[in-house]
PDB file of C-alpha atoms and ligand atoms in Angstrom:
ATOM      1  CA  MET A   4     -66.889  -5.112  37.462  1.00 96.00           C
ATOM      2  CA  ILE A   5     -64.573  -6.421  34.770  1.00 97.00           C
ATOM      3  CA  LEU A   6     -63.012  -9.861  34.859  1.00 98.00           C
ATOM      4  CA  ASN A   7     -60.187 -10.976  32.618  1.00 98.00           C
ATOM      5  CA  ILE A   8     -60.872 -14.595  31.712  1.00 98.00           C
ATOM      6  CA  ASN A   9     -58.920 -16.546  29.128  1.00 98.00           C
ATOM      7  CA  ASN A  10     -57.340 -13.277  27.957  1.00 97.00           C
ATOM      8  CA  LYS A  11     -60.686 -11.643  27.292  1.00 98.00           C
ATOM      9  CA  ASN A  12     -62.394  -8.951  29.366  1.00 98.00           C
ATOM     10  CA  TYR A  13     -65.956  -9.589  30.570  1.00 98.00           C
ATOM     11  CA  GLU A  14     -68.075  -6.860  32.122  1.00 97.00           C
ATOM     12  CA  ILE A  15     -70.437  -8.346  34.694  1.00 97.00           C
ATOM     13  CA  ASP A  16     -73.006  -6.936  37.089  1.00 97.00           C
ATOM     14  CA  VAL A  17     -73.292  -9.372  40.003  1.00 97.00           C
ATOM     15  CA  ASP A  18     -73.392  -9.551  43.786  1.00 97.00           C
ATOM     16  CA  PRO A  19     -69.702  -9.096  44.663  1.00 97.00           C
ATOM     17  CA  ASP A  20     -69.919 -11.914  47.189  1.00 98.00           C
ATOM     18  CA  ILE A  21     -70.941 -14.534  44.627  1.00 98.00           C
ATOM     19  CA  PRO A  22     -68.230 -17.196  44.230  1.00 98.00           C
ATOM     20  CA  LEU A  23     -66.245 -17.051  41.007  1.00 98.00           C
ATOM     21  CA  LEU A  24     -67.467 -20.550  40.088  1.00 98.00           C
ATOM     22  CA  TRP A  25     -71.039 -19.361  39.624  1.00 98.00           C
ATOM     23  CA  VAL A  26     -69.992 -16.362  37.579  1.00 98.00           C
ATOM     24  CA  LEU A  27     -68.061 -18.657  35.264  1.00 98.00           C
ATOM     25  CA  ARG A  28     -70.821 -21.227  34.916  1.00 98.00           C
ATOM     26  CA  ASP A  29     -74.117 -19.388  35.295  1.00 98.00           C
ATOM     27  CA  ILE A  30     -73.328 -15.876  34.110  1.00 97.00           C
ATOM     28  CA  LEU A  31     -70.703 -16.494  31.434  1.00 98.00           C
ATOM     29  CA  GLY A  32     -71.566 -20.037  30.356  1.00 98.00           C
ATOM     30  CA  LEU A  33     -68.031 -21.347  30.890  1.00 98.00           C
ATOM     31  CA  THR A  34     -69.308 -24.695  32.098  1.00 98.00           C
ATOM     32  CA  GLY A  35     -66.039 -26.583  31.684  1.00 98.00           C
ATOM     33  CA  THR A  36     -65.307 -25.661  35.309  1.00 98.00           C
ATOM     34  CA  LYS A  37     -67.291 -28.077  37.454  1.00 98.00           C
ATOM     35  CA  PHE A  38     -69.228 -27.792  40.690  1.00 98.00           C
ATOM     36  CA  GLY A  39     -68.453 -30.746  42.940  1.00 98.00           C
ATOM     37  CA  CYS A  40     -68.772 -29.957  46.622  1.00 98.00           C
ATOM     38  CA  GLY A  41     -68.921 -26.176  46.822  1.00 97.00           C
ATOM     39  CA  ILE A  42     -67.016 -26.222  50.092  1.00 97.00           C
ATOM     40  CA  GLY A  43     -63.411 -26.509  49.016  1.00 97.00           C
ATOM     41  CA  VAL A  44     -62.781 -30.224  49.402  1.00 97.00           C
ATOM     42  CA  CYS A  45     -62.881 -31.754  45.888  1.00 98.00           C
ATOM     43  CA  ARG A  46     -61.116 -29.250  43.590  1.00 98.00           C
ATOM     44  CA  SER A  47     -63.296 -30.041  40.593  1.00 98.00           C
ATOM     45  CA  CYS A  48     -63.764 -26.256  40.347  1.00 98.00           C
ATOM     46  CA  THR A  49     -60.058 -25.461  39.968  1.00 98.00           C
ATOM     47  CA  VAL A  50     -59.011 -22.578  37.710  1.00 98.00           C
ATOM     48  CA  LEU A  51     -55.795 -20.605  37.432  1.00 98.00           C
ATOM     49  CA  ILE A  52     -55.765 -17.168  39.033  1.00 98.00           C
ATOM     50  CA  ASP A  53     -52.604 -15.305  38.114  1.00 98.00           C
ATOM     51  CA  GLY A  54     -51.087 -18.696  37.340  1.00 97.00           C
ATOM     52  CA  ASN A  55     -51.987 -20.343  40.646  1.00 98.00           C
ATOM     53  CA  ALA A  56     -54.429 -23.255  40.821  1.00 98.00           C
ATOM     54  CA  GLU A  57     -57.328 -22.068  42.997  1.00 98.00           C
ATOM     55  CA  GLN A  58     -60.752 -23.354  43.990  1.00 98.00           C
ATOM     56  CA  SER A  59     -63.269 -21.100  42.278  1.00 98.00           C
ATOM     57  CA  CYS A  60     -66.079 -22.196  44.605  1.00 98.00           C
ATOM     58  CA  LEU A  61     -64.354 -20.509  47.543  1.00 98.00           C
ATOM     59  CA  ILE A  62     -63.393 -17.157  46.055  1.00 98.00           C
ATOM     60  CA  PRO A  63     -65.879 -14.270  46.093  1.00 98.00           C
ATOM     61  CA  VAL A  64     -65.683 -12.524  42.761  1.00 98.00           C
ATOM     62  CA  ARG A  65     -64.948  -9.208  44.488  1.00 97.00           C
ATOM     63  CA  LEU A  66     -61.494 -10.522  45.412  1.00 98.00           C
ATOM     64  CA  ILE A  67     -60.442 -11.159  41.821  1.00 98.00           C
ATOM     65  CA  GLY A  68     -59.805  -7.539  40.813  1.00 96.00           C
ATOM     66  CA  SER A  69     -57.373  -7.344  37.907  1.00 97.00           C
ATOM     67  CA  LYS A  70     -56.045 -10.875  38.336  1.00 98.00           C
ATOM     68  CA  LYS A  71     -56.055 -13.029  35.232  1.00 98.00           C
ATOM     69  CA  ILE A  72     -58.233 -16.124  35.248  1.00 98.00           C
ATOM     70  CA  ILE A  73     -57.635 -19.145  33.021  1.00 98.00           C
ATOM     71  CA  THR A  74     -60.284 -21.851  32.810  1.00 98.00           C
ATOM     72  CA  ILE A  75     -60.144 -25.206  31.031  1.00 98.00           C
ATOM     73  CA  GLU A  76     -61.615 -23.460  27.978  1.00 98.00           C
ATOM     74  CA  GLY A  77     -58.584 -21.171  27.913  1.00 98.00           C
ATOM     75  CA  LEU A  78     -55.900 -23.848  27.642  1.00 97.00           C
ATOM     76  CA  SER A  79     -56.355 -24.183  23.893  1.00 96.00           C
ATOM     77  CA  GLU A  80     -59.125 -23.860  21.333  1.00 91.00           C
ATOM     78  CA  ASP A  81     -58.435 -27.178  19.684  1.00 95.00           C
ATOM     79  CA  GLY A  82     -57.200 -29.542  22.387  1.00 95.00           C
ATOM     80  CA  SER A  83     -53.578 -28.984  21.398  1.00 97.00           C
ATOM     81  CA  HIS A  84     -52.277 -28.043  24.851  1.00 97.00           C
ATOM     82  CA  PRO A  85     -49.666 -30.627  25.983  1.00 98.00           C
ATOM     83  CA  LEU A  86     -51.784 -31.664  28.976  1.00 98.00           C
ATOM     84  CA  GLN A  87     -54.878 -32.146  26.827  1.00 98.00           C
ATOM     85  CA  LYS A  88     -52.908 -34.217  24.314  1.00 98.00           C
ATOM     86  CA  ALA A  89     -51.337 -36.311  27.084  1.00 98.00           C
ATOM     87  CA  TRP A  90     -54.750 -36.855  28.701  1.00 98.00           C
ATOM     88  CA  VAL A  91     -56.081 -38.247  25.423  1.00 98.00           C
ATOM     89  CA  GLU A  92     -53.013 -40.328  24.675  1.00 98.00           C
ATOM     90  CA  ILE A  93     -53.027 -41.957  28.121  1.00 98.00           C
ATOM     91  CA  GLY A  94     -56.839 -42.245  28.134  1.00 98.00           C
ATOM     92  CA  VAL A  95     -57.175 -40.718  31.591  1.00 98.00           C
ATOM     93  CA  SER A  96     -60.860 -39.841  31.791  1.00 98.00           C
ATOM     94  CA  GLN A  97     -63.565 -42.176  32.959  1.00 98.00           C
ATOM     95  CA  CYS A  98     -66.766 -40.289  33.826  1.00 98.00           C
ATOM     96  CA  GLY A  99     -64.769 -37.109  33.246  1.00 97.00           C
ATOM     97  CA  TYR A 100     -66.421 -34.998  35.911  1.00 98.00           C
ATOM     98  CA  CYS A 101     -63.282 -34.200  37.887  1.00 98.00           C
ATOM     99  CA  GLN A 102     -60.958 -33.939  34.932  1.00 98.00           C
ATOM    100  CA  ALA A 103     -61.115 -30.208  34.182  1.00 98.00           C
ATOM    101  CA  GLY A 104     -60.078 -29.541  37.761  1.00 98.00           C
ATOM    102  CA  GLN A 105     -57.339 -32.162  37.549  1.00 98.00           C
ATOM    103  CA  ILE A 106     -55.940 -30.640  34.358  1.00 98.00           C
ATOM    104  CA  MET A 107     -56.018 -27.097  35.733  1.00 98.00           C
ATOM    105  CA  THR A 108     -54.223 -28.183  38.904  1.00 98.00           C
ATOM    106  CA  ALA A 109     -51.657 -29.963  36.733  1.00 98.00           C
ATOM    107  CA  GLU A 110     -51.260 -26.804  34.654  1.00 98.00           C
ATOM    108  CA  GLY A 111     -50.621 -24.806  37.821  1.00 98.00           C
ATOM    109  CA  LEU A 112     -47.917 -27.320  38.749  1.00 98.00           C
ATOM    110  CA  LEU A 113     -46.229 -27.313  35.335  1.00 98.00           C
ATOM    111  CA  ARG A 114     -46.138 -23.519  35.253  1.00 98.00           C
ATOM    112  CA  LYS A 115     -44.110 -23.597  38.461  1.00 98.00           C
ATOM    113  CA  LYS A 116     -42.192 -26.815  37.805  1.00 98.00           C
ATOM    114  CA  PRO A 117     -41.981 -27.728  34.117  1.00 98.00           C
ATOM    115  CA  ASN A 118     -40.254 -31.032  34.929  1.00 97.00           C
ATOM    116  CA  PRO A 119     -41.866 -32.233  38.148  1.00 98.00           C
ATOM    117  CA  GLY A 120     -40.813 -35.391  39.933  1.00 97.00           C
ATOM    118  CA  ILE A 121     -43.268 -37.979  41.223  1.00 97.00           C
ATOM    119  CA  GLU A 122     -43.269 -36.403  44.677  1.00 98.00           C
ATOM    120  CA  ASP A 123     -44.013 -32.967  43.207  1.00 98.00           C
ATOM    121  CA  ILE A 124     -46.927 -34.423  41.247  1.00 98.00           C
ATOM    122  CA  ASN A 125     -48.299 -36.338  44.216  1.00 98.00           C
ATOM    123  CA  GLU A 126     -48.121 -33.270  46.418  1.00 98.00           C
ATOM    124  CA  ALA A 127     -49.699 -30.923  43.864  1.00 98.00           C
ATOM    125  CA  MET A 128     -52.498 -33.327  42.950  1.00 98.00           C
ATOM    126  CA  SER A 129     -53.205 -34.752  46.411  1.00 97.00           C
ATOM    127  CA  SER A 130     -56.327 -32.668  47.055  1.00 97.00           C
ATOM    128  CA  ASN A 131     -58.017 -33.294  43.693  1.00 98.00           C
ATOM    129  CA  ILE A 132     -60.571 -36.037  44.231  1.00 98.00           C
ATOM    130  CA  CYS A 133     -61.481 -38.525  41.490  1.00 98.00           C
ATOM    131  CA  ARG A 134     -64.266 -40.928  42.382  1.00 97.00           C
ATOM    132  CA  CYS A 135     -63.353 -43.059  39.367  1.00 98.00           C
ATOM    133  CA  GLY A 136     -59.820 -43.572  40.701  1.00 97.00           C
ATOM    134  CA  THR A 137     -57.872 -42.290  37.709  1.00 98.00           C
ATOM    135  CA  TYR A 138     -54.953 -41.145  39.853  1.00 98.00           C
ATOM    136  CA  ASN A 139     -52.255 -43.332  38.289  1.00 98.00           C
ATOM    137  CA  LYS A 140     -53.200 -42.273  34.779  1.00 98.00           C
ATOM    138  CA  ILE A 141     -53.291 -38.627  35.828  1.00 98.00           C
ATOM    139  CA  ARG A 142     -49.734 -38.965  37.100  1.00 98.00           C
ATOM    140  CA  ASP A 143     -48.620 -40.664  33.862  1.00 98.00           C
ATOM    141  CA  ALA A 144     -50.253 -37.946  31.763  1.00 98.00           C
ATOM    142  CA  ILE A 145     -48.566 -35.156  33.692  1.00 98.00           C
ATOM    143  CA  ILE A 146     -45.199 -36.830  33.193  1.00 98.00           C
ATOM    144  CA  LEU A 147     -45.922 -37.256  29.474  1.00 98.00           C
ATOM    145  CA  ALA A 148     -46.992 -33.615  29.129  1.00 98.00           C
ATOM    146  CA  SER A 149     -43.889 -32.421  30.962  1.00 97.00           C
ATOM    147  CA  LYS A 150     -41.736 -34.202  28.397  1.00 94.00           C
ATOM    148  CA  GLY A 151     -43.265 -32.038  25.730  1.00 77.00           C
TER     149      GLY A 151
HETATM  150  S1  FES P  30     -66.500 -27.499  44.060  1.00 80.94           S
HETATM  151 FE1  FES P  30     -64.809 -26.297  44.691  1.00 80.94          FE
HETATM  152  S2  FES P  30     -63.594 -27.611  45.894  1.00 80.94           S
HETATM  153 FE2  FES P  30     -65.350 -28.809  45.372  1.00 80.94          FE
HETATM  154  S1  FES P  31     -63.043 -39.403  36.081  1.00 80.94           S
HETATM  155 FE1  FES P  31     -64.873 -39.721  37.218  1.00 80.94          FE
HETATM  156  S2  FES P  31     -64.603 -38.549  39.016  1.00 80.94           S
HETATM  157 FE2  FES P  31     -62.675 -38.471  38.031  1.00 80.94          FE
END
């Protein structure tokens, strides 16, 4: 099957039931997307699928079809995406493990609502777990990124 990831086509030969997360990490080496729980409760594995933030650990690769996948590696090649710049400026990351998923969920939000309010941010980000407790800085960084 062919997957379109970060605007590039990849031909892969895998069990169609394998979750997208493992194709990204183990087959294609796109290890920016993280494995946290594997059961849909932490969102560290979040990627965009046709612009929607989705948990890649839950989606069998056979369901992707021609949908376009964007991973953290696809946001920019040089860290110049507004969310990446805001994350650095605010100093969001602590251990960093959850942060790719946080940024991809934030990207899904900003694609739908370029100028989100606090409630929009809280609602969109509410399922992304950060064991280091960076939630306030994540919110500040999303606001900063939304201002351009
Ligand atoms: S690894 Fe996918 S939700 Fe936790
Ligand atoms: S920065 Fe450590 S889990 Fe979020």
